Amino acid sequence: GLFSWPGKFRMGMDLLIPKKVWPEGERVDETLESFVVRRMGRECLDRLAEPLVGGVHASDPKQMSLAATFPRLLEMEQKNGSLMRGFLDARKKVEEMRKKYPPKPGAKPRTFFTTFTGGMAELSDAMAEQIGTERTKVGSAVQSIARDGEEWTVTLADGTVITGDAVIVATESFAAEPLVRTIDEDIANALSAIPTSSSATVSIAFDESEVGVDMNAFGVLCPMVEDRPLLAATYSSTKWPGRAPAGKVLFRGFVGGPHNQAIMDRSDEELIDTVLEQLRSIVGVSKDAKPLFARIFRWHRGMPQYTLGHLDRVEQIEDRSAQIKGFALAGGSYRGVG
Ligand SMILES: Cc1cc2nc3c(=O)[nH]c(=O)nc-3n(C[C@H](O)[C@H](O)[C@H](O)COP(=O)(O)OP(=O)(O)OC[C@H]3O[C@@H](n4cnc5c(N)ncnc54)[C@H](O)[C@@H]3O)c2cc1C
C-alpha cells in the first residue's frame, strides 16, 4: 500500500488535533510542509501531499505558501477543524450538486482536465484575430517602457516604438523586473523577490502494440523522497483526445523543478534517455518498444515559486501599480499559477 499502518494512524489523528489559532491580524499562512506535517504527519506529506500538491506547482513544500496556492486547505482547518472533515464536507456538496444537476444520458464523464483541441495557442490566436492581427505585433521583445506624463512609450528590440495611454506588462515577473525598474523601483524590487524554477517536458511516442503498458490511466507522480530524475509523467494520448492517432500512444515526462535544476544542464539526448529509462522502470514501457519520436520543450524559469510571503509581495506590487495611471502587471507570476 501507499501508507504504513503508523502513517495511517498518524493521518487519522487529524480528526483530534485542534485547529491552529492565528494571532489577530496575522495572515493565515504557512508552508505546505509545516501544515501537512502538523495535521497529518510526514508520511502523508512525502507520499501524498508533496507529489500531488507540490507537484502541480513544481514547488518545494518547505517554501511553498499555502495561502497563495491552496487556500482551501487552510480554510478547511479553520472551518471544519480538521482536513478530513473538510474533505468529507466538500464531497457531500459535490454529491448534492450531482443529484441536483445529473449528467445528461450518454454524456462523457467530466474530468478536471480541460484544454483546447489544438493546444493553448488557440486562445492567443483567437484573441489576436479579435483585436485584428494588423494591430498586434509579435516576434520582437519589448526592450524598454517609458512614461511621459500620461503617454506611454514602448520600444521593441527591432527598433519599433509604440505609444499609448496604457501599458499592461504580461511577461513573467523576472522579465518584467528590468522593464519596470525605470517606472517604479519598489515594484521592480518586489518582482525580483519572486523566485522561479526551470523545467522541461519530454514527449515520447510509441506504437501501442509495442509499448506493453495499460494506458487506462492519466499518469504518474514521483514523490521527492524517491529521489528520481522524473517529476511526473502524463499519458497524454489518454488524457487528451486527439493527441495521438489510433494505434499510437504518447507520454510526456516532466523534469526539473526547484530540487533538480542541475538536470536542466543535460543535453536534449541525455534528457530523452533519462525520461525513457524512467518510463521503462516506473510505468513498465517495454524494453523492445522503440520511440517513434521524442520532442523536448524547455521552460526557462517558467514556474514562478509562490513562496511564503508571496501574497505580501503581490499586494505591494498591486497597491503601487494601482497608483500609476495607465499601468498594470498581469500573468501567472502573481495570482494563479497552473
Ligand atoms: C512544464 C509546465 C507545465 C504546465 N502545465 C500546466 C497545466 O497543465 N495546466 C495549467 O493550467 N498550467 C500549467 N502550467 C502553467 C502555465 O503554463 C502558466 O501558468 C501560464 O503559461 C502563465 O501564463 P502567462 O501568460 O502569465 O505567462 P507565460 O505563458 O509565461 O507568458 C509570458 C510571455 O512573455 C514573453 N516575454 C518575456 N519577456 C518579454 C519581453 N521583453 N517582450 C515581449 N514578450 C516577453 C515570454 O516569451 C512569454 O511568451 C505549466 C507550466 C509549465 C512550465
Short mmCIF file of C-alpha atoms and ligand atoms in Angstrom, two decimals:
data_model
loop_
_atom_site.label_atom_id
_atom_site.label_comp_id
_atom_site.label_asym_id
_atom_site.label_seq_id
_atom_site.Cartn_x
_atom_site.Cartn_y
_atom_site.Cartn_z
CA GLY A 1 0.00 0.00 0.00
CA LEU A 2 0.88 3.65 -0.27
CA PHE A 3 0.95 4.18 3.52
CA SER A 4 2.27 2.21 6.51
CA TRP A 5 -0.07 1.49 9.44
CA PRO A 6 1.69 4.03 11.70
CA GLY A 7 1.40 6.51 8.81
CA LYS A 8 -2.35 5.86 8.52
CA PHE A 9 -2.79 6.17 12.27
CA ARG A 10 -0.95 9.50 12.25
CA MET A 11 -3.17 10.75 9.42
CA GLY A 12 -6.25 9.77 11.44
CA MET A 13 -5.07 12.00 14.27
CA ASP A 14 -6.11 14.91 12.08
CA LEU A 15 -9.61 14.32 13.46
CA LEU A 16 -8.40 15.01 17.01
CA ILE A 17 -5.76 17.73 16.59
CA PRO A 18 -7.33 21.12 17.37
CA LYS A 19 -7.19 23.81 14.71
CA LYS A 20 -4.34 26.28 14.86
CA VAL A 21 -5.27 29.64 16.34
CA TRP A 22 -3.68 32.53 14.46
CA PRO A 23 -2.85 35.84 16.17
CA GLU A 24 -5.38 38.57 15.39
CA GLY A 25 -4.46 40.48 12.22
CA GLU A 26 -1.79 37.99 11.12
CA ARG A 27 -2.11 36.44 7.64
CA VAL A 28 -3.24 32.81 7.93
CA ASP A 29 -0.40 31.19 6.01
CA GLU A 30 2.27 28.55 6.38
CA THR A 31 4.28 26.26 4.15
CA LEU A 32 2.79 23.08 2.70
CA GLU A 33 5.31 21.07 4.73
CA SER A 34 4.53 22.69 8.07
CA PHE A 35 0.75 22.42 7.52
CA VAL A 36 0.61 18.79 6.39
CA VAL A 37 3.19 17.50 8.89
CA ARG A 38 1.35 19.33 11.69
CA ARG A 39 -2.06 17.92 10.77
CA MET A 40 -1.37 14.55 9.14
CA GLY A 41 2.25 13.60 9.63
CA ARG A 42 5.38 13.38 7.50
CA GLU A 43 4.41 10.21 5.65
CA CYS A 44 1.30 11.94 4.30
CA LEU A 45 3.48 14.83 3.12
CA ASP A 46 6.07 12.58 1.48
CA ARG A 47 3.70 10.07 -0.15
CA LEU A 48 0.63 12.17 -0.98
CA ALA A 49 0.71 15.93 -0.43
CA GLU A 50 4.16 16.70 -1.85
CA PRO A 51 3.71 14.84 -5.18
CA LEU A 52 0.07 15.88 -5.57
CA VAL A 53 0.02 19.43 -4.25
CA GLY A 54 3.69 20.43 -4.53
CA GLY A 55 3.97 18.63 -7.87
CA VAL A 56 1.24 20.71 -9.52
CA HIS A 57 3.27 23.83 -8.79
CA ALA A 58 6.71 22.20 -9.19
CA SER A 59 7.40 23.71 -5.79
CA ASP A 60 9.41 22.96 -2.69
CA PRO A 61 6.98 22.08 0.15
CA LYS A 62 9.43 23.64 2.63
CA GLN A 63 8.98 27.04 0.95
CA MET A 64 5.57 26.91 -0.71
CA SER A 65 2.93 29.31 0.66
CA LEU A 66 -0.35 27.50 1.17
CA ALA A 67 -2.40 30.72 1.24
CA ALA A 68 -1.07 31.61 -2.22
CA THR A 69 -1.58 28.15 -3.73
CA PHE A 70 -4.24 26.10 -1.94
CA PRO A 71 -6.01 28.48 0.46
CA ARG A 72 -8.90 25.99 0.69
CA LEU A 73 -6.79 23.66 2.82
CA LEU A 74 -6.20 26.41 5.36
CA GLU A 75 -9.89 27.35 5.23
CA MET A 76 -10.90 23.72 5.81
CA GLU A 77 -8.87 23.61 9.00
CA GLN A 78 -10.37 26.87 10.22
CA LYS A 79 -13.95 25.99 9.20
CA ASN A 80 -14.15 22.23 9.82
CA GLY A 81 -11.46 21.90 12.49
CA SER A 82 -9.89 19.04 10.52
CA LEU A 83 -8.79 18.34 6.95
CA MET A 84 -10.62 15.01 6.81
CA ARG A 85 -13.88 16.57 7.93
CA GLY A 86 -13.28 19.34 5.39
CA PHE A 87 -12.83 16.85 2.53
CA LEU A 88 -15.89 14.83 3.60
CA ASP A 89 -17.91 18.05 3.70
CA ALA A 90 -16.68 19.02 0.23
CA ARG A 91 -17.51 15.55 -1.14
CA LYS A 92 -21.02 15.77 0.27
CA LYS A 93 -21.51 19.10 -1.51
CA VAL A 94 -20.27 17.63 -4.82
CA GLU A 95 -22.69 14.70 -4.46
CA GLU A 96 -25.57 17.09 -3.73
CA MET A 97 -24.69 19.08 -6.87
CA ARG A 98 -24.54 15.86 -8.93
CA LYS A 99 -28.03 14.92 -7.73
CA LYS A 100 -29.30 18.41 -8.48
CA TYR A 101 -27.68 18.60 -11.92
CA PRO A 102 -27.33 14.98 -13.11
CA PRO A 103 -25.18 14.44 -16.23
CA LYS A 104 -27.11 14.11 -19.49
CA PRO A 105 -27.56 10.46 -20.52
CA GLY A 106 -24.69 9.37 -22.76
CA ALA A 107 -22.55 12.41 -21.82
CA LYS A 108 -18.85 11.71 -21.27
CA PRO A 109 -17.80 11.72 -17.59
CA ARG A 110 -16.34 15.11 -16.64
CA THR A 111 -12.72 15.35 -15.55
CA PHE A 112 -10.58 18.15 -14.13
CA PHE A 113 -8.57 18.23 -17.33
CA THR A 114 -9.67 20.75 -19.92
CA THR A 115 -7.79 22.24 -22.83
CA PHE A 116 -8.24 23.45 -26.40
CA THR A 117 -8.42 20.80 -29.11
CA GLY A 118 -5.46 22.31 -30.94
CA GLY A 119 -3.49 23.37 -27.84
CA MET A 120 -3.23 26.61 -25.86
CA ALA A 121 -2.20 28.66 -28.92
CA GLU A 122 -5.87 28.59 -29.96
CA LEU A 123 -6.58 31.11 -27.20
CA SER A 124 -3.91 33.65 -28.16
CA ASP A 125 -4.66 33.18 -31.89
CA ALA A 126 -8.36 33.89 -31.28
CA MET A 127 -7.51 36.96 -29.20
CA ALA A 128 -5.18 38.29 -31.92
CA GLU A 129 -7.87 37.72 -34.54
CA GLN A 130 -10.45 39.52 -32.43
CA ILE A 131 -8.17 42.52 -31.86
CA GLY A 132 -7.14 42.50 -35.52
CA THR A 133 -3.80 40.94 -36.50
CA GLU A 134 -2.82 44.23 -38.18
CA ARG A 135 -2.98 45.82 -34.71
CA THR A 136 -0.84 43.19 -32.97
CA LYS A 137 2.93 42.80 -33.11
CA VAL A 138 4.67 39.51 -32.37
CA GLY A 139 8.20 38.19 -32.58
CA SER A 140 10.00 41.22 -31.18
CA ALA A 141 10.77 41.59 -27.48
CA VAL A 142 9.96 44.75 -25.56
CA GLN A 143 13.23 46.42 -24.68
CA SER A 144 12.05 49.34 -22.58
CA ILE A 145 8.99 51.14 -21.29
CA ALA A 146 8.90 54.86 -20.58
CA ARG A 147 6.29 57.27 -19.30
CA ASP A 148 5.96 60.92 -20.19
CA GLY A 149 3.03 62.44 -18.34
CA GLU A 150 0.06 60.33 -19.38
CA GLU A 151 1.71 58.96 -22.51
CA TRP A 152 3.47 55.62 -22.52
CA THR A 153 6.20 54.61 -24.95
CA VAL A 154 7.20 51.02 -25.57
CA THR A 155 10.38 50.34 -27.53
CA LEU A 156 10.87 46.94 -29.16
CA ALA A 157 14.13 45.14 -29.92
CA ASP A 158 13.63 45.73 -33.66
CA GLY A 159 13.50 49.48 -33.03
CA THR A 160 9.72 49.88 -33.36
CA VAL A 161 8.32 52.49 -30.98
CA ILE A 162 4.69 52.18 -29.88
CA THR A 163 2.87 54.90 -27.95
CA GLY A 164 -0.33 54.59 -25.99
CA ASP A 165 -2.26 55.69 -22.93
CA ALA A 166 -1.84 52.42 -21.01
CA VAL A 167 0.62 49.56 -20.66
CA ILE A 168 -0.07 46.05 -19.31
CA VAL A 169 3.12 44.11 -18.65
CA ALA A 170 2.15 40.44 -19.01
CA THR A 171 5.62 38.86 -19.13
CA GLU A 172 6.97 36.59 -16.41
CA SER A 173 7.88 38.55 -13.25
CA PHE A 174 11.64 38.15 -13.83
CA ALA A 175 11.28 39.59 -17.36
CA ALA A 176 9.04 42.41 -16.11
CA GLU A 177 11.54 43.49 -13.46
CA PRO A 178 14.09 45.29 -15.72
CA LEU A 179 11.28 46.83 -17.81
CA VAL A 180 9.52 48.21 -14.74
CA ARG A 181 12.62 49.44 -12.87
CA THR A 182 12.59 52.78 -14.73
CA ILE A 183 8.93 53.23 -13.77
CA ASP A 184 8.98 52.21 -10.09
CA GLU A 185 11.92 50.85 -8.06
CA ASP A 186 9.73 49.32 -5.33
CA ILE A 187 7.65 47.32 -7.80
CA ALA A 188 10.83 46.14 -9.52
CA ASN A 189 12.33 45.05 -6.18
CA ALA A 190 9.18 43.11 -5.26
CA LEU A 191 9.22 41.47 -8.71
CA SER A 192 12.83 40.39 -8.28
CA ALA A 193 11.88 38.72 -4.97
CA ILE A 194 9.59 36.21 -6.74
CA PRO A 195 11.75 33.11 -7.25
CA THR A 196 11.39 30.92 -10.33
CA SER A 197 12.41 27.43 -11.36
CA SER A 198 13.08 25.89 -14.75
CA SER A 199 11.65 22.67 -16.10
CA ALA A 200 11.40 20.69 -19.30
CA THR A 201 8.87 18.35 -20.83
CA VAL A 202 9.94 15.37 -22.89
CA SER A 203 7.21 13.85 -25.08
CA ILE A 204 7.84 10.36 -26.43
CA ALA A 205 5.58 8.39 -28.81
CA PHE A 206 5.34 4.62 -29.25
CA ASP A 207 3.36 2.07 -31.19
CA GLU A 208 0.52 0.89 -28.96
CA SER A 209 1.25 -2.70 -29.98
CA GLU A 210 4.85 -2.45 -28.70
CA VAL A 211 4.52 -0.31 -25.57
CA GLY A 212 3.27 -3.03 -23.20
CA VAL A 213 1.53 -0.58 -20.82
CA ASP A 214 -2.14 -0.47 -19.79
CA MET A 215 -2.87 3.08 -20.93
CA ASN A 216 -6.10 3.33 -18.94
CA ALA A 217 -4.69 5.98 -16.56
CA PHE A 218 -3.78 9.66 -16.65
CA GLY A 219 -0.18 9.35 -15.49
CA VAL A 220 2.20 9.03 -12.55
CA LEU A 221 3.63 11.43 -9.97
CA CYS A 222 7.04 10.73 -8.43
CA PRO A 223 7.37 11.63 -4.73
CA MET A 224 10.50 13.65 -4.00
CA VAL A 225 11.58 11.11 -1.36
CA GLU A 226 12.16 8.58 -4.15
CA ASP A 227 14.88 10.88 -5.47
CA ARG A 228 14.17 10.18 -9.12
CA PRO A 229 15.06 12.48 -12.02
CA LEU A 230 11.42 12.31 -13.23
CA LEU A 231 8.87 14.61 -11.52
CA ALA A 232 5.83 13.18 -13.26
CA ALA A 233 4.64 11.59 -16.48
CA THR A 234 1.35 12.14 -18.26
CA TYR A 235 -0.31 9.60 -20.54
CA SER A 236 -1.05 12.41 -23.00
CA SER A 237 -2.89 10.26 -25.52
CA THR A 238 -5.28 9.04 -22.81
CA LYS A 239 -5.70 12.37 -21.04
CA TRP A 240 -6.42 14.42 -24.16
CA PRO A 241 -8.39 13.12 -27.14
CA GLY A 242 -6.68 13.73 -30.47
CA ARG A 243 -3.11 13.82 -29.13
CA ALA A 244 -2.11 10.63 -30.97
CA PRO A 245 -3.55 8.76 -33.97
CA ALA A 246 -5.16 5.35 -33.47
CA GLY A 247 -2.61 2.66 -32.70
CA LYS A 248 -0.03 5.11 -31.26
CA VAL A 249 0.48 6.35 -27.70
CA LEU A 250 2.12 9.50 -26.36
CA PHE A 251 3.78 10.05 -22.96
CA ARG A 252 5.01 13.38 -21.58
CA GLY A 253 7.65 13.34 -18.87
CA PHE A 254 8.43 16.35 -16.65
CA VAL A 255 11.89 17.06 -15.27
CA GLY A 256 13.43 19.94 -13.32
CA GLY A 257 11.73 21.87 -10.54
CA PRO A 258 13.38 23.52 -7.53
CA HIS A 259 15.02 20.29 -6.33
CA ASN A 260 16.65 19.38 -9.58
CA GLN A 261 17.76 22.45 -11.51
CA ALA A 262 21.04 20.69 -12.36
CA ILE A 263 19.19 18.36 -14.75
CA MET A 264 18.48 21.36 -16.99
CA ASP A 265 22.18 21.35 -17.96
CA ARG A 266 21.78 17.97 -19.65
CA SER A 267 21.66 17.86 -23.44
CA ASP A 268 18.44 17.02 -25.29
CA GLU A 269 19.70 13.48 -25.99
CA GLU A 270 20.54 12.94 -22.32
CA LEU A 271 17.11 14.18 -21.22
CA ILE A 272 15.35 11.87 -23.67
CA ASP A 273 17.43 8.92 -22.42
CA THR A 274 16.65 9.87 -18.81
CA VAL A 275 12.89 10.06 -19.37
CA LEU A 276 12.87 6.90 -21.47
CA GLU A 277 14.70 4.98 -18.75
CA GLN A 278 12.25 6.31 -16.14
CA LEU A 279 9.23 5.36 -18.25
CA ARG A 280 10.66 1.85 -18.56
CA SER A 281 11.39 1.45 -14.86
CA ILE A 282 8.26 3.15 -13.45
CA VAL A 283 5.38 2.53 -15.83
CA GLY A 284 6.86 -0.55 -17.47
CA VAL A 285 7.33 0.61 -21.07
CA SER A 286 8.70 -2.46 -22.83
CA LYS A 287 12.47 -2.57 -23.45
CA ASP A 288 11.71 -3.55 -27.04
CA ALA A 289 9.37 -0.59 -27.67
CA LYS A 290 11.19 1.82 -29.99
CA PRO A 291 10.33 5.51 -29.60
CA LEU A 292 8.72 6.78 -32.82
CA PHE A 293 9.94 10.29 -31.97
CA ALA A 294 10.75 12.44 -28.95
CA ARG A 295 10.34 16.21 -28.50
CA ILE A 296 11.70 18.43 -25.78
CA PHE A 297 10.34 21.76 -24.61
CA ARG A 298 12.45 23.69 -22.13
CA TRP A 299 10.72 26.24 -19.90
CA HIS A 300 13.47 28.54 -18.69
CA ARG A 301 12.39 29.98 -15.32
CA GLY A 302 8.86 29.04 -16.40
CA MET A 303 7.49 28.21 -12.94
CA PRO A 304 7.09 31.13 -10.53
CA GLN A 305 7.51 29.93 -6.95
CA TYR A 306 4.79 31.13 -4.61
CA THR A 307 6.94 31.01 -1.50
CA LEU A 308 5.93 32.20 1.97
CA GLY A 309 5.40 35.97 1.75
CA HIS A 310 4.23 35.78 -1.90
CA LEU A 311 0.84 37.35 -1.18
CA ASP A 312 2.52 40.25 0.67
CA ARG A 313 4.77 40.85 -2.34
CA VAL A 314 1.82 40.66 -4.75
CA GLU A 315 -0.24 43.07 -2.65
CA GLN A 316 2.67 45.50 -2.60
CA ILE A 317 3.01 45.20 -6.40
CA GLU A 318 -0.73 45.68 -6.92
CA ASP A 319 -1.03 48.60 -4.49
CA ARG A 320 1.83 50.51 -6.07
CA SER A 321 0.73 49.66 -9.62
CA ALA A 322 -2.76 51.00 -8.86
CA GLN A 323 -1.20 54.38 -8.08
CA ILE A 324 0.38 54.62 -11.54
CA LYS A 325 -2.19 55.72 -14.10
CA GLY A 326 -2.36 53.50 -17.17
CA PHE A 327 -0.11 50.79 -15.76
CA ALA A 328 -0.80 47.18 -14.77
CA LEU A 329 1.01 43.86 -14.38
CA ALA A 330 -0.72 40.59 -15.24
CA GLY A 331 0.06 36.91 -15.50
CA GLY A 332 0.79 33.67 -13.76
CA SER A 333 3.61 35.11 -11.64
CA TYR A 334 1.13 36.75 -9.28
CA ARG A 335 -2.16 35.02 -8.60
CA GLY A 336 -2.91 31.61 -10.01
CA VAL A 337 -0.06 29.58 -11.41
CA GLY A 338 -1.40 26.48 -13.22
C1 LIG B 1 6.09 22.46 -17.84
C2 LIG B 1 4.87 23.24 -17.47
C3 LIG B 1 3.64 22.62 -17.43
C4 LIG B 1 2.49 23.33 -17.09
N1 LIG B 1 1.28 22.69 -17.07
C5 LIG B 1 0.16 23.37 -16.80
C6 LIG B 1 -1.12 22.74 -16.85
O1 LIG B 1 -1.23 21.56 -17.13
N2 LIG B 1 -2.22 23.48 -16.57
C7 LIG B 1 -2.13 24.82 -16.27
O2 LIG B 1 -3.15 25.46 -16.03
N3 LIG B 1 -0.93 25.44 -16.22
C8 LIG B 1 0.20 24.75 -16.48
N4 LIG B 1 1.43 25.39 -16.43
C9 LIG B 1 1.46 26.80 -16.02
C10 LIG B 1 1.09 27.73 -17.17
O3 LIG B 1 1.89 27.42 -18.28
C11 LIG B 1 1.33 29.18 -16.75
O4 LIG B 1 0.59 29.45 -15.58
C12 LIG B 1 0.89 30.15 -17.85
O5 LIG B 1 1.57 29.90 -19.04
C13 LIG B 1 1.15 31.58 -17.42
O6 LIG B 1 0.73 32.42 -18.47
P1 LIG B 1 1.28 33.88 -18.61
O7 LIG B 1 0.64 34.46 -19.83
O8 LIG B 1 1.15 34.60 -17.32
O9 LIG B 1 2.87 33.72 -18.81
P2 LIG B 1 3.71 32.97 -19.92
O10 LIG B 1 2.90 31.91 -20.58
O11 LIG B 1 4.99 32.59 -19.25
O12 LIG B 1 3.96 34.11 -20.99
C14 LIG B 1 4.83 35.19 -20.78
C15 LIG B 1 5.33 35.60 -22.15
O13 LIG B 1 6.07 36.81 -22.05
C16 LIG B 1 7.06 36.77 -23.04
N5 LIG B 1 8.10 37.77 -22.77
C17 LIG B 1 9.08 37.76 -21.82
N6 LIG B 1 9.82 38.87 -21.90
C18 LIG B 1 9.31 39.61 -22.92
C19 LIG B 1 9.66 40.87 -23.49
N7 LIG B 1 10.67 41.61 -23.01
N8 LIG B 1 8.93 41.31 -24.53
C20 LIG B 1 7.88 40.60 -25.02
N9 LIG B 1 7.50 39.40 -24.52
C21 LIG B 1 8.22 38.92 -23.48
C22 LIG B 1 7.57 35.34 -22.96
O14 LIG B 1 8.27 35.00 -24.15
C23 LIG B 1 6.27 34.57 -22.79
O15 LIG B 1 5.74 34.17 -24.02
C24 LIG B 1 2.59 24.71 -16.77
C25 LIG B 1 3.85 25.34 -16.81
C26 LIG B 1 4.98 24.62 -17.16
C27 LIG B 1 6.32 25.34 -17.22
#
